[in-house]
mmCIF file of C-alpha atoms in Angstrom:
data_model
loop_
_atom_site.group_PDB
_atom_site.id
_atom_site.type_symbol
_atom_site.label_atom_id
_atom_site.label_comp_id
_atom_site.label_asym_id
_atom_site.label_seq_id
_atom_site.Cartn_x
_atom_site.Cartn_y
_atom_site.Cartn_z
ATOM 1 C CA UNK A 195 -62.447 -7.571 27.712
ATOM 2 C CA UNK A 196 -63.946 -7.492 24.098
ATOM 3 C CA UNK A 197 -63.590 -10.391 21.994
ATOM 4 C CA UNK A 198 -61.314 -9.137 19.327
ATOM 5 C CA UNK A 199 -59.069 -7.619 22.082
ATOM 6 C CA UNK A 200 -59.050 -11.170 23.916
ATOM 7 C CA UNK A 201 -57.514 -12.680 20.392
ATOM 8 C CA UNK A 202 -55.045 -9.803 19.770
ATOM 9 C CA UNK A 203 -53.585 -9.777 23.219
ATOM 10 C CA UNK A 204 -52.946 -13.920 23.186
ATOM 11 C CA UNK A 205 -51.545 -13.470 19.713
ATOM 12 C CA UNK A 206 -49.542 -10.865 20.922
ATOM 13 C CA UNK A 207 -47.940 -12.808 23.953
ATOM 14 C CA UNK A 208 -47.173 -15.570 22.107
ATOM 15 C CA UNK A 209 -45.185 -12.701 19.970
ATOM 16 C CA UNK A 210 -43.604 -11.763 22.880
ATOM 17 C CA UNK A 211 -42.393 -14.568 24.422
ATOM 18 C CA UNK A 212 -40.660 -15.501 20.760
ATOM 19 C CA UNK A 213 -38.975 -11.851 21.426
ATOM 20 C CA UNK A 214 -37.868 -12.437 25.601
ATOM 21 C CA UNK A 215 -35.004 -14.812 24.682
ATOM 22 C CA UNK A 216 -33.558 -12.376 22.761
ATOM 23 C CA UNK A 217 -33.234 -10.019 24.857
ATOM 24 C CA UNK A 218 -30.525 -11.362 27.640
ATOM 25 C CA UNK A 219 -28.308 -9.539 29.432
ATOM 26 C CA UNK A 220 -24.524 -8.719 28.188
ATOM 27 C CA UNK A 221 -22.111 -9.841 30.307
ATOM 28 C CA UNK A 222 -18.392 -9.457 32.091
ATOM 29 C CA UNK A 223 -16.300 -11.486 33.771
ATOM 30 C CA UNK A 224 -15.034 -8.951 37.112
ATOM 31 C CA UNK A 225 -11.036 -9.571 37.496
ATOM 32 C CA UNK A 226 -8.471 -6.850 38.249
ATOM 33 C CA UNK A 227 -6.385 -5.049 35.405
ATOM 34 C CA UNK A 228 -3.525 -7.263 36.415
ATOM 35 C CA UNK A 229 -5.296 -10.704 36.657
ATOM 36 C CA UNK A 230 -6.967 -9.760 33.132
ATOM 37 C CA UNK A 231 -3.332 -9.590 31.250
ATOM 38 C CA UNK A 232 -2.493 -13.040 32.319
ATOM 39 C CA UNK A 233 -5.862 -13.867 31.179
ATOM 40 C CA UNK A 234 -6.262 -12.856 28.175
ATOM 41 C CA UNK A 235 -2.369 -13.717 27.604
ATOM 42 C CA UNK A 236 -3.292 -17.876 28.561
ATOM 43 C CA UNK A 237 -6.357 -17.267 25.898
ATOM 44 C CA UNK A 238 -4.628 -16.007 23.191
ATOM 45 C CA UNK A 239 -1.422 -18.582 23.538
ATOM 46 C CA UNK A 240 -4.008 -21.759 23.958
ATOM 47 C CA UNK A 241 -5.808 -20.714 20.578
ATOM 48 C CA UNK A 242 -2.656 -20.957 18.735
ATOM 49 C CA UNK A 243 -2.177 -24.542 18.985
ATOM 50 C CA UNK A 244 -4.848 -25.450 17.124
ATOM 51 C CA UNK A 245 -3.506 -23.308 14.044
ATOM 52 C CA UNK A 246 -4.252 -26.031 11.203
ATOM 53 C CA UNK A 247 -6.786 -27.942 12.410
ATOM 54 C CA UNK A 248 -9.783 -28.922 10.408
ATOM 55 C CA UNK A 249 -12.933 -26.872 9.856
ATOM 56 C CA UNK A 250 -15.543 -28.559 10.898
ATOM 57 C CA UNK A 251 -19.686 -27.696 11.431
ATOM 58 C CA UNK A 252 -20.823 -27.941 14.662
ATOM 59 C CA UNK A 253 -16.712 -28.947 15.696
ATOM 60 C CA UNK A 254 -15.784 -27.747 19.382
ATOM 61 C CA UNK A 255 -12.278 -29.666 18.772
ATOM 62 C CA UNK A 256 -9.753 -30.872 19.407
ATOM 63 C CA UNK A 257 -9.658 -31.928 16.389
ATOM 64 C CA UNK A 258 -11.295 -30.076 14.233
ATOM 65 C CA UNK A 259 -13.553 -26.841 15.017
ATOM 66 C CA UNK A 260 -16.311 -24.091 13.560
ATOM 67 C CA UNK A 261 -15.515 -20.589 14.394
ATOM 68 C CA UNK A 262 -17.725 -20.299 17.361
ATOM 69 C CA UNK A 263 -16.773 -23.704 18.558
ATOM 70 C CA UNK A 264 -12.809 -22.585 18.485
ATOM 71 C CA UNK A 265 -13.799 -19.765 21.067
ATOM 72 C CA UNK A 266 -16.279 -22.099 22.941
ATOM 73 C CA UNK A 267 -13.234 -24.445 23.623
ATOM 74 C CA UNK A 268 -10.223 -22.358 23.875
ATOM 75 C CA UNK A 269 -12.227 -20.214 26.774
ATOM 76 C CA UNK A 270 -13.292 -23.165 28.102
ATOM 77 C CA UNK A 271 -10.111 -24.824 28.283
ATOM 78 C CA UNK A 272 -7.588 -22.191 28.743
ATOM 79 C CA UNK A 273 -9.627 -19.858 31.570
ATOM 80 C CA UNK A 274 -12.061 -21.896 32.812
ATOM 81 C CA UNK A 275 -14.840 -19.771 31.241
ATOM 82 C CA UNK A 276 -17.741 -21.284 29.599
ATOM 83 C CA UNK A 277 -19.237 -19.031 26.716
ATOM 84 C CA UNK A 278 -22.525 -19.958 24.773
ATOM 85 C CA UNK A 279 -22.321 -22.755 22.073
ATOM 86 C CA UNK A 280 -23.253 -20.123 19.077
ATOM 87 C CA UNK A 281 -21.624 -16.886 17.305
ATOM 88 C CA UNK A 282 -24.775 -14.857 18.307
ATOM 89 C CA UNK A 283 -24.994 -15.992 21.678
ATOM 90 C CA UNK A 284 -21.277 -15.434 22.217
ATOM 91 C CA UNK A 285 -22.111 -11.622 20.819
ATOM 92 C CA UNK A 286 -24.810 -11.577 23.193
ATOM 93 C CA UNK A 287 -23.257 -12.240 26.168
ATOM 94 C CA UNK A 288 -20.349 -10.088 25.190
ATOM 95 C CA UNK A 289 -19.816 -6.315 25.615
ATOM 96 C CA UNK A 290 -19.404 -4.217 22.694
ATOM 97 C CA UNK A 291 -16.082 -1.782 22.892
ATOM 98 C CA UNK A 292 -14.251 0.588 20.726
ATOM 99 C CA UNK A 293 -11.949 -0.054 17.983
ATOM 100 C CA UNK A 294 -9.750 2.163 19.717
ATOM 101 C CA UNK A 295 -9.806 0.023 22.691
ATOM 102 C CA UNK A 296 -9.214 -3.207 21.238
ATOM 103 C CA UNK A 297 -6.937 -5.845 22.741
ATOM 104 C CA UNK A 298 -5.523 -9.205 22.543
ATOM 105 C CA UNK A 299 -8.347 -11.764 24.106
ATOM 106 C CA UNK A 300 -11.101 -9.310 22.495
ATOM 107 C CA UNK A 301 -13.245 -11.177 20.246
ATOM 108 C CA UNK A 302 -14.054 -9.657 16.708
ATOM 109 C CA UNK A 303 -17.060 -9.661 15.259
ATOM 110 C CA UNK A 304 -18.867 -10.363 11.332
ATOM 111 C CA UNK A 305 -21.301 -10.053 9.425
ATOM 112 C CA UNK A 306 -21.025 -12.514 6.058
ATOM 113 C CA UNK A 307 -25.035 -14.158 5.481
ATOM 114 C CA UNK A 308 -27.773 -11.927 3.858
ATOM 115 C CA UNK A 309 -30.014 -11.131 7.003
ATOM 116 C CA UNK A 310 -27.536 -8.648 8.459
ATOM 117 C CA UNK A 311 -27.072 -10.823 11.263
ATOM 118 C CA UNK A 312 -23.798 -11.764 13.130
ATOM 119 C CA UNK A 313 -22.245 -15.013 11.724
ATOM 120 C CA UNK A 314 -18.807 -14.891 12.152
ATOM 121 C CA UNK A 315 -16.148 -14.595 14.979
ATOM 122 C CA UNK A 316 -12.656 -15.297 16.029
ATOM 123 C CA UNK A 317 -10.094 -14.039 18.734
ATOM 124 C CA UNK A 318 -7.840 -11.069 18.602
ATOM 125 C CA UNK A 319 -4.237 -11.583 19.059
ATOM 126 C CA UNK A 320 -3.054 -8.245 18.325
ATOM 127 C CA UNK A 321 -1.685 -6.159 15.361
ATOM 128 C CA UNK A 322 -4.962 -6.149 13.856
ATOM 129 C CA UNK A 323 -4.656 -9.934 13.961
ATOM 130 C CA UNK A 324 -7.026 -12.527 14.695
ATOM 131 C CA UNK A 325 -7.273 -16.296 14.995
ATOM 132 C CA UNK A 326 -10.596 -18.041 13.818
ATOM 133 C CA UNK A 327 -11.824 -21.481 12.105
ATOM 134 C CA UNK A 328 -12.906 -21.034 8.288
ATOM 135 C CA UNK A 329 -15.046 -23.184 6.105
ATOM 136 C CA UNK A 330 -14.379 -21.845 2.249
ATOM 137 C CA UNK A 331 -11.440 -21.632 0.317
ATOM 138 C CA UNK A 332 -7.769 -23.046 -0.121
ATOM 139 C CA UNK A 333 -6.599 -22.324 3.386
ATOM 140 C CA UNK A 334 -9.492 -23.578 5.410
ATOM 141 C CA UNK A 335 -9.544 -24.632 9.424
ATOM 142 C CA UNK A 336 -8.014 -22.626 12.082
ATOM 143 C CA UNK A 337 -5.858 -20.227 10.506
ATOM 144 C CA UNK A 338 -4.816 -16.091 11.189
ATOM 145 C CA UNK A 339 -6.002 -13.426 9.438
ATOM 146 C CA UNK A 340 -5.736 -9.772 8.856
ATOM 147 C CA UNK A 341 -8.486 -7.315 9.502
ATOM 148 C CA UNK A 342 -6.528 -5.335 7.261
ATOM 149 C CA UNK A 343 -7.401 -7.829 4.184
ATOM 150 C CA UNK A 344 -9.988 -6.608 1.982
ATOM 151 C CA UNK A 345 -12.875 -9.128 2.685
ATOM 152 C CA UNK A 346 -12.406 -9.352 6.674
ATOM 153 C CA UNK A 347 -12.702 -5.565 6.700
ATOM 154 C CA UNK A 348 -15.456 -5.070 4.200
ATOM 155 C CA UNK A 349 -17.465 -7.957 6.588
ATOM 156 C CA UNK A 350 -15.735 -6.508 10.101
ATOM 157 C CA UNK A 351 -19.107 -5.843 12.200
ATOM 158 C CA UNK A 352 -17.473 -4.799 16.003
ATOM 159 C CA UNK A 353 -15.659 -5.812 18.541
ATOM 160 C CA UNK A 354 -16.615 -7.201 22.079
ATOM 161 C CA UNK A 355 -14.953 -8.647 24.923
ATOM 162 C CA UNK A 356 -16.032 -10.756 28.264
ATOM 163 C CA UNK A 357 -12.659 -10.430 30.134
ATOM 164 C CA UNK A 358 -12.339 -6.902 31.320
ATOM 165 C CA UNK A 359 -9.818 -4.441 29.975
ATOM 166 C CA UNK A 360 -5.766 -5.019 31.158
ATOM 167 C CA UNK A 361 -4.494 -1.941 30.641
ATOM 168 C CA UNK A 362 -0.917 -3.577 29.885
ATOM 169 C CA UNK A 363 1.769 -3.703 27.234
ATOM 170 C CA UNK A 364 1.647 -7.009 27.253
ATOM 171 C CA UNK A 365 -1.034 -7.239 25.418
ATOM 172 C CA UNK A 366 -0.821 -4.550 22.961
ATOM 173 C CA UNK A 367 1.128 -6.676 21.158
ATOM 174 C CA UNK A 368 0.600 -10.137 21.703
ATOM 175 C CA UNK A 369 2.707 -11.636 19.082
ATOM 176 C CA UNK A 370 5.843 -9.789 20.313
ATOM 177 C CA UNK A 371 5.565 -12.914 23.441
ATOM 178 C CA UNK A 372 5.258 -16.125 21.250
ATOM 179 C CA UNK A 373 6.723 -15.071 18.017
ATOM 180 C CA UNK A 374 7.726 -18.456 17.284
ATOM 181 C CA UNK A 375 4.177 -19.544 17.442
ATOM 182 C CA UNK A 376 2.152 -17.337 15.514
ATOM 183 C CA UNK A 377 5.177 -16.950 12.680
ATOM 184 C CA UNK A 378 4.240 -21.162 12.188
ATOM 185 C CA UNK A 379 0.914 -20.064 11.902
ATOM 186 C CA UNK A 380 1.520 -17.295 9.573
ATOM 187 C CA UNK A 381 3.570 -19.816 7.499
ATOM 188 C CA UNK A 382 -0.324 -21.785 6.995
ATOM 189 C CA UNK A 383 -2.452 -18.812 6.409
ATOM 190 C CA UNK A 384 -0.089 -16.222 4.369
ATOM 191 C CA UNK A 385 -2.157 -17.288 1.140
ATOM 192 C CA UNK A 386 -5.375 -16.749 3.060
ATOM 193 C CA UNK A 387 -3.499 -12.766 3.908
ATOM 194 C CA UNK A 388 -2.539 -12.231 0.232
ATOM 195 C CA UNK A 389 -5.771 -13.768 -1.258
ATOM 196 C CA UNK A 390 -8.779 -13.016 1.448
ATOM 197 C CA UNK A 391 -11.787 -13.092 -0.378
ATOM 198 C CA UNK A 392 -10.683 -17.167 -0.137
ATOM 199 C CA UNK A 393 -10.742 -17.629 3.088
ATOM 200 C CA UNK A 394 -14.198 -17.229 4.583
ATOM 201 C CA UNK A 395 -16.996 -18.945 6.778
ATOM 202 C CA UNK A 396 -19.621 -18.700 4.203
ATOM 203 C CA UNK A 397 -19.734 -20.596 0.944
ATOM 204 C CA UNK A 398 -21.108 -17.691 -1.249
ATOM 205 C CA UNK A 399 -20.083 -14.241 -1.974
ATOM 206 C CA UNK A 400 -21.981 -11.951 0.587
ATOM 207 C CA UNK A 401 -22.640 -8.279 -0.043
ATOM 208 C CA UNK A 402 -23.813 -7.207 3.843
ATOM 209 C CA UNK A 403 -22.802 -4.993 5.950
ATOM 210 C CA UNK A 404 -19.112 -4.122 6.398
ATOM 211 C CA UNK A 405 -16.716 -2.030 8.743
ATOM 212 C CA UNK A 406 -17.873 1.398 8.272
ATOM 213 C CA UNK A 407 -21.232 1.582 11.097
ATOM 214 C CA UNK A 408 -22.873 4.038 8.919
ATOM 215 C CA UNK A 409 -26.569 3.906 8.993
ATOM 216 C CA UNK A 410 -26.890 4.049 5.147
ATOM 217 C CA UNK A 411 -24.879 0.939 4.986
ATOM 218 C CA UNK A 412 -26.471 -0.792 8.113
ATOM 219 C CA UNK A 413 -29.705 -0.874 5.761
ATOM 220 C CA UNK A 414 -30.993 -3.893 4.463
ATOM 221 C CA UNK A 415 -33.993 -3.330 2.290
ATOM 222 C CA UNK A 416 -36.897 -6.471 0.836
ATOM 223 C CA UNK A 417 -39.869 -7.140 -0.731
ATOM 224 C CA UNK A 418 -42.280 -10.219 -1.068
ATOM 225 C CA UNK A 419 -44.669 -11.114 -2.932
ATOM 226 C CA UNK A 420 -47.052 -14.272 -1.384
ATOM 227 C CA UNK A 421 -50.163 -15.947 -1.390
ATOM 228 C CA UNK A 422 -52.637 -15.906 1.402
ATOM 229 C CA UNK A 423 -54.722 -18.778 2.487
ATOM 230 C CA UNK A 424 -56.790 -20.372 5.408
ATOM 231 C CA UNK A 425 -57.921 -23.519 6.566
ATOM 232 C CA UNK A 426 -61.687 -22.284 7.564
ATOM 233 C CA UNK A 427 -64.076 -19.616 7.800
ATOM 234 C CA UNK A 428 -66.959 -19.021 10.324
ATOM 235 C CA UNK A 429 -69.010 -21.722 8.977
ATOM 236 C CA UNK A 430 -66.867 -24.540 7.289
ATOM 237 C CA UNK A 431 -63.290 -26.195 7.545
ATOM 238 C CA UNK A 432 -61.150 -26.539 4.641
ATOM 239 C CA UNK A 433 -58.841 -25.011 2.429
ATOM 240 C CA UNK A 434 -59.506 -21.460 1.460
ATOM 241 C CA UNK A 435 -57.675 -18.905 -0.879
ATOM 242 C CA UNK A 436 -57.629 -15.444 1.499
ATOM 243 C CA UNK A 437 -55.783 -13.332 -1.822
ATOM 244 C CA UNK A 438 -52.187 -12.365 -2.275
ATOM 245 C CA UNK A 439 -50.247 -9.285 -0.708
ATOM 246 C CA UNK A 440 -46.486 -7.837 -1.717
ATOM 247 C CA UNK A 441 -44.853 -6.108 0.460
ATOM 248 C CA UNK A 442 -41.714 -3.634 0.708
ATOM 249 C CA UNK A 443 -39.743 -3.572 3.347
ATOM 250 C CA UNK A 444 -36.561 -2.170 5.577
ATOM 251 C CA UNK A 445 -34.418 -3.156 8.559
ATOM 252 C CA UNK A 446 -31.583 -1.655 10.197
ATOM 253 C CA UNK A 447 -28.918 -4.450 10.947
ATOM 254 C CA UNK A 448 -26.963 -2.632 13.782
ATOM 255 C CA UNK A 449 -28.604 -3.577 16.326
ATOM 256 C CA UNK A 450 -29.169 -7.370 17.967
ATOM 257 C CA UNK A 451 -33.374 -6.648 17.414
ATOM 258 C CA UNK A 452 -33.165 -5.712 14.105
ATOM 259 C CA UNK A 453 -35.879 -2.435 13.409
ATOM 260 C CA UNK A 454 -37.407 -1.904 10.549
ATOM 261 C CA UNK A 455 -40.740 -0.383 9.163
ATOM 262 C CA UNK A 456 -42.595 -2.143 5.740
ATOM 263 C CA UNK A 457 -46.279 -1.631 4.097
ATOM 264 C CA UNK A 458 -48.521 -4.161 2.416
ATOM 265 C CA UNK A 459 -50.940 -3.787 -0.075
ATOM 266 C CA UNK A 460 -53.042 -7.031 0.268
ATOM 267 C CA UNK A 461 -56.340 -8.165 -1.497
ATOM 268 C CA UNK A 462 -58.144 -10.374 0.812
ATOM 269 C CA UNK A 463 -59.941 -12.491 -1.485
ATOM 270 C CA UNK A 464 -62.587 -13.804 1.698
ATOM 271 C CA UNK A 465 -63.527 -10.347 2.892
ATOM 272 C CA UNK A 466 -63.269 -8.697 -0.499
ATOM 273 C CA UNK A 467 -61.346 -5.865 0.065
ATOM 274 C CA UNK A 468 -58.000 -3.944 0.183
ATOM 275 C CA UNK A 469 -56.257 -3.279 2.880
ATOM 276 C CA UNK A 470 -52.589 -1.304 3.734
ATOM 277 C CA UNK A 471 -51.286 -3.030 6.552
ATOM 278 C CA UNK A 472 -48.330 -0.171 7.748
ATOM 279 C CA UNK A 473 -46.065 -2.429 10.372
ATOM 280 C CA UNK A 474 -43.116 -1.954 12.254
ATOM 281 C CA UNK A 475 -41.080 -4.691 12.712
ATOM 282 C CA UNK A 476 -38.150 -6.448 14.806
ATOM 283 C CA UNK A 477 -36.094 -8.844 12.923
ATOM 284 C CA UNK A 478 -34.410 -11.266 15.699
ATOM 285 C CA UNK A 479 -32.316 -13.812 13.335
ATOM 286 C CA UNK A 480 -32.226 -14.704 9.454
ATOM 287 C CA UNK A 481 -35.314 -16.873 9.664
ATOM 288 C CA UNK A 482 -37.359 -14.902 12.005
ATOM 289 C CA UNK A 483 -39.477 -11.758 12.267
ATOM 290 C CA UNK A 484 -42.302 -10.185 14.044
ATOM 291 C CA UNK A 485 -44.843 -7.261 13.305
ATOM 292 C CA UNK A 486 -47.513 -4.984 14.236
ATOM 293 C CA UNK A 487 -49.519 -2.186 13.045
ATOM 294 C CA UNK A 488 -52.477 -0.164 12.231
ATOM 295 C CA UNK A 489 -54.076 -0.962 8.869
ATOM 296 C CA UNK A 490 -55.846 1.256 6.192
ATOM 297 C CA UNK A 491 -59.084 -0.529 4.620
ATOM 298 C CA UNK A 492 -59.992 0.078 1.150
ATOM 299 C CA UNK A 493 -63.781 -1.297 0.201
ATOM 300 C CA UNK A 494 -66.405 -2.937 2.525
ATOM 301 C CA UNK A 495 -65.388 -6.315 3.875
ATOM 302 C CA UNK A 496 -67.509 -8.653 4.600
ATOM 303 C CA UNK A 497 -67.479 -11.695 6.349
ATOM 304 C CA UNK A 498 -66.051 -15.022 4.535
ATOM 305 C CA UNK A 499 -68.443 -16.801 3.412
ATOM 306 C CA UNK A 500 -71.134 -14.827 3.862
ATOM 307 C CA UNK A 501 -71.350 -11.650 1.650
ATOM 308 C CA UNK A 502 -74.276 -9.886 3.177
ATOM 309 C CA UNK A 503 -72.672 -9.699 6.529
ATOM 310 C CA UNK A 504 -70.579 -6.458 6.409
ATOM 311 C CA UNK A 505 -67.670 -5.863 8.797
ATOM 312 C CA UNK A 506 -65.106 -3.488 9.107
ATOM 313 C CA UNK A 507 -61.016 -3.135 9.290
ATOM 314 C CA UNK A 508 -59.578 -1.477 13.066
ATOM 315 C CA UNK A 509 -57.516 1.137 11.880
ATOM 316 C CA UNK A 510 -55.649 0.247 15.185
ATOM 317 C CA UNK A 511 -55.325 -2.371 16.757
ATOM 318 C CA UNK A 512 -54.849 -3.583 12.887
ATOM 319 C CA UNK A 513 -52.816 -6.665 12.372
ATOM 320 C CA UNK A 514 -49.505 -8.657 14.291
ATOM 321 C CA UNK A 515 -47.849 -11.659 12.816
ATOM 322 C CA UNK A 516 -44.777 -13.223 12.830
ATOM 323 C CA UNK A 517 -43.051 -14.403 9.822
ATOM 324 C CA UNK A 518 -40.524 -17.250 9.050
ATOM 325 C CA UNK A 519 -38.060 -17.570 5.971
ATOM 326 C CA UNK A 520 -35.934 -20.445 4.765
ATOM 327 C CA UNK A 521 -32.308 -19.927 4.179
ATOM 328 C CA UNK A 522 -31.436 -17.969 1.189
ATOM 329 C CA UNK A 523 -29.753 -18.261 -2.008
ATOM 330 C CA UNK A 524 -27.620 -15.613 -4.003
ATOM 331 C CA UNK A 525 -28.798 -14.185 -7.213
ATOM 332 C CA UNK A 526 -26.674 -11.157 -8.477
ATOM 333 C CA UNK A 527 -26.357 -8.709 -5.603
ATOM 334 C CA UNK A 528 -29.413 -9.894 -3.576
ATOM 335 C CA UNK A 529 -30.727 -12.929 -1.985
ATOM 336 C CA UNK A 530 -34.169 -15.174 -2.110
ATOM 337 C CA UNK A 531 -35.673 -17.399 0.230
ATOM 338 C CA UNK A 532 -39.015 -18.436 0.809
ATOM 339 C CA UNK A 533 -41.312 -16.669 3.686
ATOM 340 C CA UNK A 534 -44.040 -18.143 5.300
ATOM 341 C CA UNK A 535 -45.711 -15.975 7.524
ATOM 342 C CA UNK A 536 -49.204 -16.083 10.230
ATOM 343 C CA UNK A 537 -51.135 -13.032 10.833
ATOM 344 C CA UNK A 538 -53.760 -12.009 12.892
ATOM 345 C CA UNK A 539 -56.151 -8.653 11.105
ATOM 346 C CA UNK A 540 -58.533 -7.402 13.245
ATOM 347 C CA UNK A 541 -62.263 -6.927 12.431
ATOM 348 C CA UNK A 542 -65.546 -5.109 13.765
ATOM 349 C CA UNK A 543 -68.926 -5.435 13.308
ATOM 350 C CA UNK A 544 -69.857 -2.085 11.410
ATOM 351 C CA UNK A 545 -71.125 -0.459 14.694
ATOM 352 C CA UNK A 546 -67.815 -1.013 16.505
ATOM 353 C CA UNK A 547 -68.634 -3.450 18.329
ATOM 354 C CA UNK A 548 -66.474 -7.080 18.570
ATOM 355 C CA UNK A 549 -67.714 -9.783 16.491
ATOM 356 C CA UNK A 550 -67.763 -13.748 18.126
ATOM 357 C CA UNK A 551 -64.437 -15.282 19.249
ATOM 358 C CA UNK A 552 -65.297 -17.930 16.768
ATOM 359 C CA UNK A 553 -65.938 -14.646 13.913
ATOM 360 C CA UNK A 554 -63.056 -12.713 14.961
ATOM 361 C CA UNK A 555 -60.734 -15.689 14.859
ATOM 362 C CA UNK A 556 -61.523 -17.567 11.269
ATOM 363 C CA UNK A 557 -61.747 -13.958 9.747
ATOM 364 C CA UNK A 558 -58.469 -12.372 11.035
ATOM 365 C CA UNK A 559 -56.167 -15.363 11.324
ATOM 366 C CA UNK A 560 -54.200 -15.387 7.895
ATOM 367 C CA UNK A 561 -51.570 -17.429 6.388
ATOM 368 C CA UNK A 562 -49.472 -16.730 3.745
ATOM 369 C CA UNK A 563 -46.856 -18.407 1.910
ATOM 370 C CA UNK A 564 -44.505 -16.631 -0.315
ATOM 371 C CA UNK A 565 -40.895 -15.435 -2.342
ATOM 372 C CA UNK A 566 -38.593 -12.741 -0.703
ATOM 373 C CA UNK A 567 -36.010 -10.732 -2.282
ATOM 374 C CA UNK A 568 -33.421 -8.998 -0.340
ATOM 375 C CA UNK A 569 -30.971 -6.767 -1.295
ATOM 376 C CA UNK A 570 -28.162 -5.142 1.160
ATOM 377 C CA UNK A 571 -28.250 -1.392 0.109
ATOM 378 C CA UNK A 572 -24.191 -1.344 1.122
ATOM 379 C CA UNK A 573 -23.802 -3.642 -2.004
ATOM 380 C CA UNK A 574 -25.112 -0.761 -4.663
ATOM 381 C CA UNK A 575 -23.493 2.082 -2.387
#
């Protein structure tokens, strides 16, 4: 195997094994119809007790709870079912169903944070009401809510269950069997029902995507602009300024690996040319994506440090990288965080042939530290 190829496959299975974790299997508890009603019946009359209790990050109660630790512990304690710690792993190991289908014990699913990504959830009770632990406004803490208020279905992402289906009246209605209960709870969260946009889990406005699944609205579009740098070249070790690249980009949040496709234009200051990296990309969580992609070159490189050694761009193989952003911050309708992201560009000799390991390596290998701006195209629709 060819030098260059040797690089680009160890870059990309250290790509991949970032990608395996996301990609666990969904999964259902097996129970009959019958056993399921009783189920999901203990579930949803467990969660109400907690109705008032403290929000609380990172809380798993009893005391006080955040909204994936009120589902971690109520399953846990009511059914003897132990779900992951996190709202995304509980979504993962979940599987997805209808609107249509929805029952008490289902849990509901949003999306409230600029990367698209699931970041909210609580448990269905029935009548379009669900229980869940929130962090911002007057009526905070375990509290019910409406998905029939404004902000919980502008931000209402899908619904998923664990337990399998009952098919019983019971649970059509869940409130109809502990009245009493839930009307004490109503009593603490009827502000939260006539003012919604108060009672959330995030402590800005968001603007992602909401209840309709429409793919115009599942868009979330981006661009960057960053500087690139290394720390050697074929011949020396220290700091070196590589250029700067900007870059436009879009993702489809709808799905758990978020797709997307984006372009560069990047000068690269230590081969002295222009290239148009064209990537496609999986976005796994707010603070991580990968890409790969042929590149179009624009001059004649050359190799850093040495201009009278001329190289070339691969069209394809052309570069993979993985890039890493901070949390972001609202300005207007979009968001900005900082991105720093390591890429690996791969270069020839002008025949074709691979260049050294140690060539290959200090020529392709690319950091770059930059601003992003993203904007959710649902919040100009």
């Amino acid at each position: 195997m060819s030098t260059r190829k040797a690089v680009f496959y160890t870059f990309a299975f250290f790509l991949f094994v970032l990608i395996v974790p996301q990609l666990c299997a969904q999964n259902e508890i097996k129970m009959s119809p019958g056993e399921a009603a009783i189920t999901r019946q203990k579930l949803v009359d467990y969660s109400k007790q907690f109705i008032g209790k403290p929000y609380a990050s990172g809380g798993i109660g009893p005391n006080s709870f955040d909204c994936s630790g009120l589902i971690f512990t109520v399953s846990r304690e009511s059914i003897g079912v132990q779900l992951p710690r996190t709202t995304k792993a509980i979504y993962n190991f979940c599987s997805e169903v209808s609107a249509s289908e929805r029952e008490a014990g289902d849990l509901v699913f949003f999306k409230t944070t600029a990367s698209g990504q699931i970041s909210h959830v609580g448990l269905y009770i029935g009548s379009s009401q669900f229980i869940h632990a929130a962090s911002d406004g007057p009526n905070t803490g375990v509290i019910i809510s409406s998905l029939k208020e404004a902000y919980w279905k502008s931000h209402y992402f899908c619904t998923r269950r664990y337990l399998p289906a009952s098919n019983s009246e019971l649970l059509v209605d869940s409130r109809k069997s502990s009245s009493s209960a839930e009307n004490s709870g109503a009593a603490s969260s009827s502000s939260a029902s006539s003012s919604p946009s108060k009672s959330r889990t995030v402590s800005y406005s968001n603007q992602v995507a909401g209840s309709s699944n429409s793919f115009l609205q599942s868009l979330i579009l981006d661009a960057s602009l960053s500087l690139d740098w290394s720390m050697v070249t074929p011949d020396y070790f220290r700091l070196n300024c590589r250029g700067f690249d900007t870059m436009i980009h879009a993702r489809y949040a709808g799905k758990t690996l978020q797709p997307g496709l984006g372009a560069y234009i990047r000068y690269d200051a230590g081969t002295d040319n222009v290239q148009i990296p064209l990537v496609f990309s999986l976005t796994m969580n707010e603070f991580v994506r990968v890409f790969a992609g042929p590149v179009i070159q624009a001059g004649k490189p050359h190799l850093p440090g040495n201009s009278d050694y001329e190289i070339k761009n691969s069209f394809f193989p052309g570069i993979i990288g993985a890039a890493f952003s901070t949390p972001s911050f609202q300005v207007g309708k979009t968001f900005v965080s900082f991105v720093q992201d390591i890429h690996y560009t791969v270069f020839n000799d002008t025949d074709g042939a691979a260049m050294s390991f140690s060539k290959s390596l200090t020529t392709g290998l690319v950091l770059a530290s930059g601003i992003r701006v993203t904007l959710p195209l649902n919040s100009v629709l």
